[in-house]
Short mmCIF file of C-alpha atoms and ligand atoms in Angstrom, two decimals:
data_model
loop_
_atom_site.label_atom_id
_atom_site.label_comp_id
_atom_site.label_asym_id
_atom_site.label_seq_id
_atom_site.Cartn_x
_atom_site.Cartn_y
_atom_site.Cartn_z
CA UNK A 205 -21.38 23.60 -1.33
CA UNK A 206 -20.83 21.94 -4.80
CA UNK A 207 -18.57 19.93 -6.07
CA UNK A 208 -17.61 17.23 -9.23
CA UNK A 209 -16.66 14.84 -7.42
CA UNK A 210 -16.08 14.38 -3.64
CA UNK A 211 -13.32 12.41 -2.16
CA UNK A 212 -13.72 10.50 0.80
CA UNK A 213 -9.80 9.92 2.80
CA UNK A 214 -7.30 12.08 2.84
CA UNK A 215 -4.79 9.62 2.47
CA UNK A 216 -2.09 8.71 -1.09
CA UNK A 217 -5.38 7.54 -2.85
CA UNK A 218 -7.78 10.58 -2.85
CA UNK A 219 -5.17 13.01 -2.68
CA UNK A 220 -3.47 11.33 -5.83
CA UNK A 221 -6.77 11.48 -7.06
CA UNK A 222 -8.05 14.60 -6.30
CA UNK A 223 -4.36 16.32 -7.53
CA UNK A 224 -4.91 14.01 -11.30
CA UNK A 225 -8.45 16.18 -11.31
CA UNK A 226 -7.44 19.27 -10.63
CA UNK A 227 -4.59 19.68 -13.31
CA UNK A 228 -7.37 19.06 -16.13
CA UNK A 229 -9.50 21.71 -14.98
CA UNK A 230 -11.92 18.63 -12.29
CA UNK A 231 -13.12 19.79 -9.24
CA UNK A 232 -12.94 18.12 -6.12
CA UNK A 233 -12.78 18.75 -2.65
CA UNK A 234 -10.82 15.64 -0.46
CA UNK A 235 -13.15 15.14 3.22
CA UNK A 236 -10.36 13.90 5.67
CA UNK A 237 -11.33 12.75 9.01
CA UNK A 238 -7.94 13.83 11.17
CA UNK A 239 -5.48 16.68 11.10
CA UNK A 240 -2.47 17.00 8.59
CA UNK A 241 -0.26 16.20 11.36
CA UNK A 242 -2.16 12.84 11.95
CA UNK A 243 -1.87 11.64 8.85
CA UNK A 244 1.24 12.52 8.55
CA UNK A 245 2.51 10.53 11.52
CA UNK A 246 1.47 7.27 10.50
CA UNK A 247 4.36 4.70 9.38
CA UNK A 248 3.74 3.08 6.06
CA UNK A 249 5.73 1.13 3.62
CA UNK A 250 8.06 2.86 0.88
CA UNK A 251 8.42 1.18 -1.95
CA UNK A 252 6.79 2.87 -5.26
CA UNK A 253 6.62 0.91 -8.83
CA UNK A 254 7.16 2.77 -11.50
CA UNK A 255 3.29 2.53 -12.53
CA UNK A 256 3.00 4.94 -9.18
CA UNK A 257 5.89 7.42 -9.94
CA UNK A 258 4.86 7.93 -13.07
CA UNK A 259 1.42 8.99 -11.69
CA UNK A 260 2.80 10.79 -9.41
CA UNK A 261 5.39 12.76 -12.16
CA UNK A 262 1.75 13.56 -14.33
CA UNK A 263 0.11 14.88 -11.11
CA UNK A 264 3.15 17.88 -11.12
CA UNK A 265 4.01 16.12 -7.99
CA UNK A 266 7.14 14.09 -8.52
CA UNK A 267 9.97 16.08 -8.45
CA UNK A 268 11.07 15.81 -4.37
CA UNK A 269 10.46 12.32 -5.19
CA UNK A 270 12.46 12.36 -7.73
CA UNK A 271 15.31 14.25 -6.08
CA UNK A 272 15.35 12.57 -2.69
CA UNK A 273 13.93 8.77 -3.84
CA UNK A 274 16.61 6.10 -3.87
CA UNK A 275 15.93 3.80 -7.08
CA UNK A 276 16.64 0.53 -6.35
CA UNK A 277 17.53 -2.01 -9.66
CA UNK A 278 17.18 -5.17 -6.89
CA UNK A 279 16.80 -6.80 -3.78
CA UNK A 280 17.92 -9.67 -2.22
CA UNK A 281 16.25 -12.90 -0.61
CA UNK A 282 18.16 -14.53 2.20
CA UNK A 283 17.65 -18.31 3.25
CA UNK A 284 20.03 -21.09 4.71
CA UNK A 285 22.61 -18.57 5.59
CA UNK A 286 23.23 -16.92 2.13
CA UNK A 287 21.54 -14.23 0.52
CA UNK A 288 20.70 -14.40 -3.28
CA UNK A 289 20.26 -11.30 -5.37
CA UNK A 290 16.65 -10.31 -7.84
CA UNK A 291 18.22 -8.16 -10.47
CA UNK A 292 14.92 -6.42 -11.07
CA UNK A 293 16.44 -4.08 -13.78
CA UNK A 294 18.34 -7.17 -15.64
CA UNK A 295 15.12 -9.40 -15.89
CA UNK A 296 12.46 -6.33 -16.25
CA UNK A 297 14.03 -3.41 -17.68
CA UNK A 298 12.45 -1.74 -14.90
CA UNK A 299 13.30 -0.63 -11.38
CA UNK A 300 11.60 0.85 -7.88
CA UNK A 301 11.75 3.80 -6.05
CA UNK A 302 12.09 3.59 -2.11
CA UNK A 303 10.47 6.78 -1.01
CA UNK A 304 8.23 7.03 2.59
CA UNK A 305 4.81 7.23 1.76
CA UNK A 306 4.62 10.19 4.70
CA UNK A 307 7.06 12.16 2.71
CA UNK A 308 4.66 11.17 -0.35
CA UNK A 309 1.65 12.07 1.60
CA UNK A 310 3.36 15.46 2.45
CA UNK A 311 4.20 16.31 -1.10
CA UNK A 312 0.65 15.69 -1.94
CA UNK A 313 -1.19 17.88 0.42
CA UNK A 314 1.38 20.63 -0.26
CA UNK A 315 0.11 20.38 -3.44
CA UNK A 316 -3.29 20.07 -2.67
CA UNK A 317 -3.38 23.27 -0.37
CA UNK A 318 -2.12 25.44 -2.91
CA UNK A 319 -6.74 25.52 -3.87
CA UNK A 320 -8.20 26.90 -0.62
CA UNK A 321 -10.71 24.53 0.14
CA UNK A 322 -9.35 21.48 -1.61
CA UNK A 323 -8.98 19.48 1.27
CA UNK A 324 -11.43 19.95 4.39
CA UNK A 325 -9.49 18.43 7.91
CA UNK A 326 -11.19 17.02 10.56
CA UNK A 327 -14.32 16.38 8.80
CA UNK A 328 -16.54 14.19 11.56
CA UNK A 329 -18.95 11.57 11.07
CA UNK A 330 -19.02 11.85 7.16
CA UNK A 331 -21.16 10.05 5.53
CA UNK A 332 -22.15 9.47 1.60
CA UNK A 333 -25.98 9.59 0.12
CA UNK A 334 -28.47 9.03 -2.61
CA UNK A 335 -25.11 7.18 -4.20
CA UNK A 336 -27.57 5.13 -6.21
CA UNK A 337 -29.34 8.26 -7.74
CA UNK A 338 -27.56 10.75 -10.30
CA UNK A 339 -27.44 13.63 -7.21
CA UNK A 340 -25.50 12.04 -4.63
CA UNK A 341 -24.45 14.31 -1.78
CA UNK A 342 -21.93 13.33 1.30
CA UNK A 343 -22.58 15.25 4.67
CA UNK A 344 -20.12 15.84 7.41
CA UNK A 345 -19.74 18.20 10.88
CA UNK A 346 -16.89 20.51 11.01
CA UNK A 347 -16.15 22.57 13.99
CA UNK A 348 -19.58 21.46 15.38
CA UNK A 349 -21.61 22.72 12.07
CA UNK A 350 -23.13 20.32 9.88
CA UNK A 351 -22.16 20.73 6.15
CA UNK A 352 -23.63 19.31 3.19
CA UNK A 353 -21.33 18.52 -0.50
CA UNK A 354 -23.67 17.71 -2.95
CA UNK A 355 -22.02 16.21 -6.33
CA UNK A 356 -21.77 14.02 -9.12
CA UNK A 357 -19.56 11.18 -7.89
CA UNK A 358 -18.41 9.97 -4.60
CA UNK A 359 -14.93 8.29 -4.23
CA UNK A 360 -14.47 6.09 -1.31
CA UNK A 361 -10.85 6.01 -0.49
CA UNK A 362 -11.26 6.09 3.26
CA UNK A 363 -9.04 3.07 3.62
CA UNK A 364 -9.86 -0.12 5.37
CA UNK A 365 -12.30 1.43 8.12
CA UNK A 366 -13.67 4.06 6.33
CA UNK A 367 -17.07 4.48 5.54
CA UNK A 368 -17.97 4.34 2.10
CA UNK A 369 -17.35 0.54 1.69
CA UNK A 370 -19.62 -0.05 4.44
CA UNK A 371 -22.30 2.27 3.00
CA UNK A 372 -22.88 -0.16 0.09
CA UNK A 373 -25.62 -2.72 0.82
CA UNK A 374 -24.44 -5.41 2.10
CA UNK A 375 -26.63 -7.88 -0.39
CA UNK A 376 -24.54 -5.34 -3.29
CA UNK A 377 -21.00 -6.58 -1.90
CA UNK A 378 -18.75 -9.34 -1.62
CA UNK A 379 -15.75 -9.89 0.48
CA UNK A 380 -12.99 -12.16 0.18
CA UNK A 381 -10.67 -12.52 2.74
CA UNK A 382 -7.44 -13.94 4.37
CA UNK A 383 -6.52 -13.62 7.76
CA UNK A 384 -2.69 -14.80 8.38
CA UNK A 385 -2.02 -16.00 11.96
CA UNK A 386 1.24 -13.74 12.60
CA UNK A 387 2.07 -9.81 12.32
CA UNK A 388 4.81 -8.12 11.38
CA UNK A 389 6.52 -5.88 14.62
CA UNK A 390 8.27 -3.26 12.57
CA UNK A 391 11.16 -0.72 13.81
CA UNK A 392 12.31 2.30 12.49
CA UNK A 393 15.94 3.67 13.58
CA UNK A 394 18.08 6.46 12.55
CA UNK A 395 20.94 4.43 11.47
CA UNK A 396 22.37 3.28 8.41
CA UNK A 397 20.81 0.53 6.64
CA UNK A 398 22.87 -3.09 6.83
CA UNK A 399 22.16 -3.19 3.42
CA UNK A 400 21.59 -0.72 0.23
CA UNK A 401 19.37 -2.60 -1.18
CA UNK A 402 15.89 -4.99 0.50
CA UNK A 403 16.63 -7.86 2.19
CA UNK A 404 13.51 -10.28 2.32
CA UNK A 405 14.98 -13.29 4.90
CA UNK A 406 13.21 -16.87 5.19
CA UNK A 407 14.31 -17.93 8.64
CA UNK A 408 12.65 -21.46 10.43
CA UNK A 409 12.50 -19.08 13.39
CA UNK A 410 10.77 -16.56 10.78
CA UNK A 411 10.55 -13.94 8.38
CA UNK A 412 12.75 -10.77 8.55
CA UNK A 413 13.10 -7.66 6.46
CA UNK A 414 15.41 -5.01 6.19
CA UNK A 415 14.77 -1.94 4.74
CA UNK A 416 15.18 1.21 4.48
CA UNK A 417 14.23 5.17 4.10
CA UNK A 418 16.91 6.76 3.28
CA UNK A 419 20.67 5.72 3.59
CA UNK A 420 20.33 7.10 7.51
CA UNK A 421 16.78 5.67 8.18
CA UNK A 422 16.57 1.93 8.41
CA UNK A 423 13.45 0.00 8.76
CA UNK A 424 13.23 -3.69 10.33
CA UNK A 425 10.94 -6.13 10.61
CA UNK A 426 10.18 -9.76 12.04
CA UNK A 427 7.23 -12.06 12.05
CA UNK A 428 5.86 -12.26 15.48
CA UNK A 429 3.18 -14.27 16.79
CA UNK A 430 -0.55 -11.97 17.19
CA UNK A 431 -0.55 -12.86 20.56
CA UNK A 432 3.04 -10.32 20.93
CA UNK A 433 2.92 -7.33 21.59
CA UNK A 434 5.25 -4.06 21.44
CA UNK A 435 5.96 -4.01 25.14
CA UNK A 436 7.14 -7.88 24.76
CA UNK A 437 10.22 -6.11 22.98
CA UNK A 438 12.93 -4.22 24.04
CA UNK A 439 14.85 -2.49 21.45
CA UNK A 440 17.70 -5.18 22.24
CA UNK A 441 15.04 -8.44 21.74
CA UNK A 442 14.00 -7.20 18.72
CA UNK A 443 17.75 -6.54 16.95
CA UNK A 444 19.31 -9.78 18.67
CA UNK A 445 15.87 -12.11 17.04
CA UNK A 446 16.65 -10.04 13.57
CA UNK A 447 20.15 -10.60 13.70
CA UNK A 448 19.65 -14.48 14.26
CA UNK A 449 17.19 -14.49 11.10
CA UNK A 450 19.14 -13.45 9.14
CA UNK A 451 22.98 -14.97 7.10
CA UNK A 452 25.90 -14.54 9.56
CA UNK A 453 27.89 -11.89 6.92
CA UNK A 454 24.51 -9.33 7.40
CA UNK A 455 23.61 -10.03 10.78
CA UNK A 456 27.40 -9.02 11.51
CA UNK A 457 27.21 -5.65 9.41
CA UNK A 458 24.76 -4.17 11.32
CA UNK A 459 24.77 -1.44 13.28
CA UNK A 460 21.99 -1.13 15.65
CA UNK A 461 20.59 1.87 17.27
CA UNK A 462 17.58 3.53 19.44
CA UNK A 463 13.56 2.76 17.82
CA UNK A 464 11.76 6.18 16.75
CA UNK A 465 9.10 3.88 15.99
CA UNK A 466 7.90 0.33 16.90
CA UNK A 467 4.48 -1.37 15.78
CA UNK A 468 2.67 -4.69 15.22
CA UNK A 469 0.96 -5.30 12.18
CA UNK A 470 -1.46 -7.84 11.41
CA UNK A 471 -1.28 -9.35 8.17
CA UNK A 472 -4.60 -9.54 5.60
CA UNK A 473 -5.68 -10.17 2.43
CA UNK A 474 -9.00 -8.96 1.46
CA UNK A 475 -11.14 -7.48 -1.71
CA UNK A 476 -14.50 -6.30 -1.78
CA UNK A 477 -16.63 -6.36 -4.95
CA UNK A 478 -17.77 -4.33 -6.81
CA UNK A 479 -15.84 -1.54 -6.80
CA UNK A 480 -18.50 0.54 -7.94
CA UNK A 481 -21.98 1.09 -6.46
CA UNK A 482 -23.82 3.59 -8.49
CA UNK A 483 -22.32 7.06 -8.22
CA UNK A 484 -20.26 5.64 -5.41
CA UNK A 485 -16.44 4.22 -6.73
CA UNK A 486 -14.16 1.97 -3.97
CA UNK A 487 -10.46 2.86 -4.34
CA UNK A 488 -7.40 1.69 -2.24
CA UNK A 489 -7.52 0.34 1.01
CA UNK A 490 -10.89 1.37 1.23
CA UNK A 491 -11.47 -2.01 -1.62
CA UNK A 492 -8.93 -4.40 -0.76
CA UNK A 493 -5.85 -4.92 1.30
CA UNK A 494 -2.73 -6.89 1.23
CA UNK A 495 -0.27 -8.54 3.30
CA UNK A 496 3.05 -6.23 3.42
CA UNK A 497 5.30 -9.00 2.09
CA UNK A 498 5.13 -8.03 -1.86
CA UNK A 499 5.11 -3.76 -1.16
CA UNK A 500 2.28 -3.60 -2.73
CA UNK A 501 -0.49 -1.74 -0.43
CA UNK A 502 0.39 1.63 -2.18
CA UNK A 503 0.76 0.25 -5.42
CA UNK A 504 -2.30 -1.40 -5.93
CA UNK A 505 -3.96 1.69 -4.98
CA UNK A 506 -2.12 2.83 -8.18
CA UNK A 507 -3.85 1.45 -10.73
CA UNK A 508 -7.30 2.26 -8.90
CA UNK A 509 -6.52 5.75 -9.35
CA UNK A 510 -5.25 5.74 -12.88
CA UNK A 511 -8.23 3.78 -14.09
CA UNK A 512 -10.41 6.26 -12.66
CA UNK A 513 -8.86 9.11 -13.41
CA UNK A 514 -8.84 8.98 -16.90
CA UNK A 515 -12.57 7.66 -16.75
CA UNK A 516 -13.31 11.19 -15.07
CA UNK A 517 -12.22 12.99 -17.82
CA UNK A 518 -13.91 11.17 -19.99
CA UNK A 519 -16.36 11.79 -18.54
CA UNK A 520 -16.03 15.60 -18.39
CA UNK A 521 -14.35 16.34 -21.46
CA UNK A 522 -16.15 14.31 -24.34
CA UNK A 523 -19.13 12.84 -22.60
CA UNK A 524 -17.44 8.82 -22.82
CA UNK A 525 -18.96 6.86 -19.77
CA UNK A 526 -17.02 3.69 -20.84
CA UNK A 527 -14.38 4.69 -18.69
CA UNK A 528 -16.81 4.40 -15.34
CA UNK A 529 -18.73 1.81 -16.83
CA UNK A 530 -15.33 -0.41 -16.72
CA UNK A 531 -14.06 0.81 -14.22
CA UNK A 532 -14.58 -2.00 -11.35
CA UNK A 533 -14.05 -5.03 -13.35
CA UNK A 534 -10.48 -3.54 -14.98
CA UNK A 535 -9.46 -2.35 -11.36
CA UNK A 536 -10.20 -5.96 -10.08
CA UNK A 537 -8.54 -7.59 -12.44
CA UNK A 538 -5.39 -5.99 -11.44
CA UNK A 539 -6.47 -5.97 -7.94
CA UNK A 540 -6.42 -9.64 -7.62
CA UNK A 541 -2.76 -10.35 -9.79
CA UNK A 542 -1.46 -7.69 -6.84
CA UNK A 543 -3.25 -10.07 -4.20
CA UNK A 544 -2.06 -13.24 -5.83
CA UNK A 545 1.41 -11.61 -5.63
CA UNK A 546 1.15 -11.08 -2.38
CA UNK A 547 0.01 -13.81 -1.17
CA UNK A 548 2.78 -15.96 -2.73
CA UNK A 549 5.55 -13.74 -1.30
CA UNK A 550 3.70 -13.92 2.08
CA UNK A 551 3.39 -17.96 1.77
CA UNK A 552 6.97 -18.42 0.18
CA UNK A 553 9.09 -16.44 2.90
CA UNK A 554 6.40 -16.78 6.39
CA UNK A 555 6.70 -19.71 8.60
CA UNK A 556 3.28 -21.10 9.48
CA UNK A 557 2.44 -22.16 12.95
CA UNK A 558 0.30 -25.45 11.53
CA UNK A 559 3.20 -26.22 8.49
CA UNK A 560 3.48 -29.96 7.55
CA UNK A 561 7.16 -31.19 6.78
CA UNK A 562 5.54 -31.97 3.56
CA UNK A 563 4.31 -27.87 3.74
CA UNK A 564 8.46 -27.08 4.58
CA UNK A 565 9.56 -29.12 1.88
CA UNK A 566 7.78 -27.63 -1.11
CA UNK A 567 8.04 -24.11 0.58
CA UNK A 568 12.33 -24.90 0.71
CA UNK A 569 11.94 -26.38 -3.38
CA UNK A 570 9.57 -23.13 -4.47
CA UNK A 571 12.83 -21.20 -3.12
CA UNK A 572 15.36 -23.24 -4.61
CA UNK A 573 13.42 -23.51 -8.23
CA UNK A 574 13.01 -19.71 -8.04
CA UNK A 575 17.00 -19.09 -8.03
CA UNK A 576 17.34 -21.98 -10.80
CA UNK A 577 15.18 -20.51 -13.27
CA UNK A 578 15.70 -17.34 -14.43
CA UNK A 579 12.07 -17.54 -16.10
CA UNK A 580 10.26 -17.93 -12.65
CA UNK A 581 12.86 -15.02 -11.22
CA UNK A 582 11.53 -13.36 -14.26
CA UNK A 583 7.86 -13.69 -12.85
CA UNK A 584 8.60 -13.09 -9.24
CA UNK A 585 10.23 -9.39 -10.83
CA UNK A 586 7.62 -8.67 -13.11
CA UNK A 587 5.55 -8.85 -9.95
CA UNK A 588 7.70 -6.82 -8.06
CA UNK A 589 8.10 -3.60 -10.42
CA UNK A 590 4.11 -3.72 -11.09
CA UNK A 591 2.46 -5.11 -13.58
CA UNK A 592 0.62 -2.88 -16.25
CA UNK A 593 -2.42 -1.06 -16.01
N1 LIG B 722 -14.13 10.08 6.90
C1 LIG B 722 -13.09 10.77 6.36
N2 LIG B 722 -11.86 10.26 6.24
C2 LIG B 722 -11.68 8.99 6.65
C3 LIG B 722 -12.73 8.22 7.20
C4 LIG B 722 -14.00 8.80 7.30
N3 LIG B 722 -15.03 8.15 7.83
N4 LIG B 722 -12.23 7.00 7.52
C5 LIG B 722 -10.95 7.01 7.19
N5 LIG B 722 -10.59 8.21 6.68
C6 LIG B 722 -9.27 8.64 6.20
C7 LIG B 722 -8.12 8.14 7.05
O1 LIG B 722 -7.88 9.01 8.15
C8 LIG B 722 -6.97 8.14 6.06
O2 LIG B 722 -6.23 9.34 6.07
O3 LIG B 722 -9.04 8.07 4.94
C9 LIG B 722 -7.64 7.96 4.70
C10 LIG B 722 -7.33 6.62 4.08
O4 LIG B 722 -5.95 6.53 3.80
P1 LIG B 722 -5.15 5.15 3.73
O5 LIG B 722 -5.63 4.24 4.80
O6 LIG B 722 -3.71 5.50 3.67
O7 LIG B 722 -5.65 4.49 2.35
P2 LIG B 722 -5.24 4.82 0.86
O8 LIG B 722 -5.16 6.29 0.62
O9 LIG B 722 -6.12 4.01 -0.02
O10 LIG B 722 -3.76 4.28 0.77
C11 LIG B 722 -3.46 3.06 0.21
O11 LIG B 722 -1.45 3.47 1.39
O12 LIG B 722 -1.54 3.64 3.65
C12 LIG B 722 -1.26 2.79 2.64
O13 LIG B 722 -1.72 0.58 3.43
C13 LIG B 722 -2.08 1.60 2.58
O14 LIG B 722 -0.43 1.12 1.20
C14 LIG B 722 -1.80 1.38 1.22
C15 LIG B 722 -2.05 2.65 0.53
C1 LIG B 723 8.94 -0.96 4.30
O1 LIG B 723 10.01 -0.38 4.04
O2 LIG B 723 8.22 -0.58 5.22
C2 LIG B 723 8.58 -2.15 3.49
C3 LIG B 723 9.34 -2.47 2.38
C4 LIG B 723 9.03 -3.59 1.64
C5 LIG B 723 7.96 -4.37 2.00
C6 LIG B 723 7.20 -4.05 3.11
C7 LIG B 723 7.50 -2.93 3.86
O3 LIG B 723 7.68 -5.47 1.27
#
């Protein structure tokens, strides 16, 4: 089989991707390691900046989002027993959408099924080639038959553990990471949310979030140690260490109810570079991660995909490499402000099993400066809608 360009990961990235392509006239075909349903199932965050809903709108993919999306114009950070509002529209013009990334993912492959073809399921053991030459080709076994894409570009958006990043010599990359010593155990519950709008809580016993899906599907968090896990917490642990996180007025509003869902996540920060290694190009997880604090996992994947979908047609429609020629070193640069975002949000509102009282101290004044300056709320909101591409 040929193709344009083959898409390694089946996930927001190369679907996004592979959806862009295919609306001016680009071939691709999307090689996804599990079943719809798998994919599908996974739990992921749900807030979209604008930069991504737009992308999403140009794709001919936006309008359930649209439709069923909440937009939210703030959030709110809680600390010290009060909870102080980030009017994202007043200080940026701009707002978020909350939307699941499964019910994003879904849109996406309905989408991309509508080509027979477009997106091959249960590909095994895929694996890129020749992605230094100008023929690169990416083999894979479906239904125990080997198959064989042969191309002009591989995209590696196989996320974290996929396969293209580690395909790249190892002397051609390098990797910068962070490794925070707590996860996040998250919960999912079919009740309504204690609040309409995020609420990001700094607690000395430690971080809590409440958020949302919809206003029926509510979606908690609290730091926990890594050494935790699930079975360590009933459903009635979990809500009565939340509630005690979190200012007396919200704690009281809530209304708890039975998990569908309960998880640990670690928490990392990590980019590889380059993003490009010949014919092969690194986008979303698959290049860099970051800590859930900020919401911005899906959108940094964002800009990956706009840069390089416009490079592709290029490309294909007047011949202008520049586009893939820039490609890694305009990704990275917004790859890193998204990391540097995170990071902060992670450092600001975590508490850190080594922290110095000095530490506490200038974590308490970061907090207190941010709701006295309008200028630094300003930044923190900038941050939060997405910055431009
Ligand atoms: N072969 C084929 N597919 C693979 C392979 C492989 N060897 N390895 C992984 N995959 C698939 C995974 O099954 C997954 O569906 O690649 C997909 C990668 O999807 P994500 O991990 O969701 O990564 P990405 O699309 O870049 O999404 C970025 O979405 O899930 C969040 O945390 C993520 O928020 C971030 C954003
Ligand atoms: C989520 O709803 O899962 C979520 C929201 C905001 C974050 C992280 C996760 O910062």
């Amino acid at each position: 089989m040929r193709t344009q360009v083959a898409i390694i990961g089946g996930g927001p990235s190369g679907l996004l991707l592979s959806q862009l392509l295919h609306t001016r006239g680009i071939d691709s075909v999307v090689l996804e390691k599990h079943t719809r349903d798998y994919v599908l199932s996974r739990i992921r965050a749900g807030v979209l900046e604008h930069g991504f809903a737009a992308l999403m709108r140009e794709a001919g993919v936006g309008e359930r989002m649209d439709r069923e999306g909440e937009i939210h114009e703030g959030f709110y950070i809680a600390h010290d027993g009060i909870k102080e509002r980030v009017d994202l529209q007043g200080l940026t013009g701009n707002t978020v959408i909350v939307y699941g990334q499964t019910e994003l993912t879904r849109d996406l492959y309905d989408a991309r099924e509508r080509t027979a073809g477009a997106v091959i399921h249960e590909a095994q053991d895929v694996q890129p080639h020749d992605i230094a030459s100008a023929r690169p080709y990416v083999t894979y076994t479906k239904d125990g038959k080997a198959e064989r894409i042969d191309c002009d570009y591989v995209i590696g958006a196989d996320g974290f553990h996929g396969v293209s990043r580690k395909s790249i010599p190892k002397d051609k990359l390098r990797e910068f990471e962070r490794v925070y010593p707590f996860g996040w155990l998250g919960v999912l519950s079919r009740t309504k949310p204690v609040s309409p709008e995020l609420v990001y809580a700094k607690h000395d016993r430690g971080f809590a979030l409440c958020s949302l899906r919809s206003q029926t599907l509510s979606r908690y968090y609290i730091q926990v140690p890594l050494s935790d896990s699930v079975d360590d917490w009933s459903d009635e642990a979990f809500f009565a260490e939340l509630k005690r996180r979190l200012p007396q007025d919200v704690a009281e509003a809530m209304i708890t109810g039975p998990s569908i869902e309960k998880s640990i996540a670690p928490l990392r920060s990590f980019v590889a570079e380059p993003m490009r290694y010949g014919n092969l190009f690194l986008a979303g997880d698959a290049a860099h991660i970051v800590p859930p604090t900020g919401a911005r996992g899906l959108n940094s994947a964002a800009s990956d995909i706009h840069y390089l979908y416009h490079a592709l047609v290029d490309h294909y429609k007047s011949g202008d490499d520049r586009g893939l020629e820039a490609y890694s070193q305009k990704a990275l640069a917004r790859v890193w402000k998204g990391q540097r975002f995170s990071w902060w949000m992670t450092m600001l509102l975590h508490r850190f099993p080594e922290q110095s009282e000095f530490e506490r101290k200038l974590q308490d004044t970061e907090l207190a400066y941010l709701f006295s300056s309008p200028r630094a709320l300003g930044s923190l909101a900038e941050n939060y809608v997405g910055l431009p591409f």
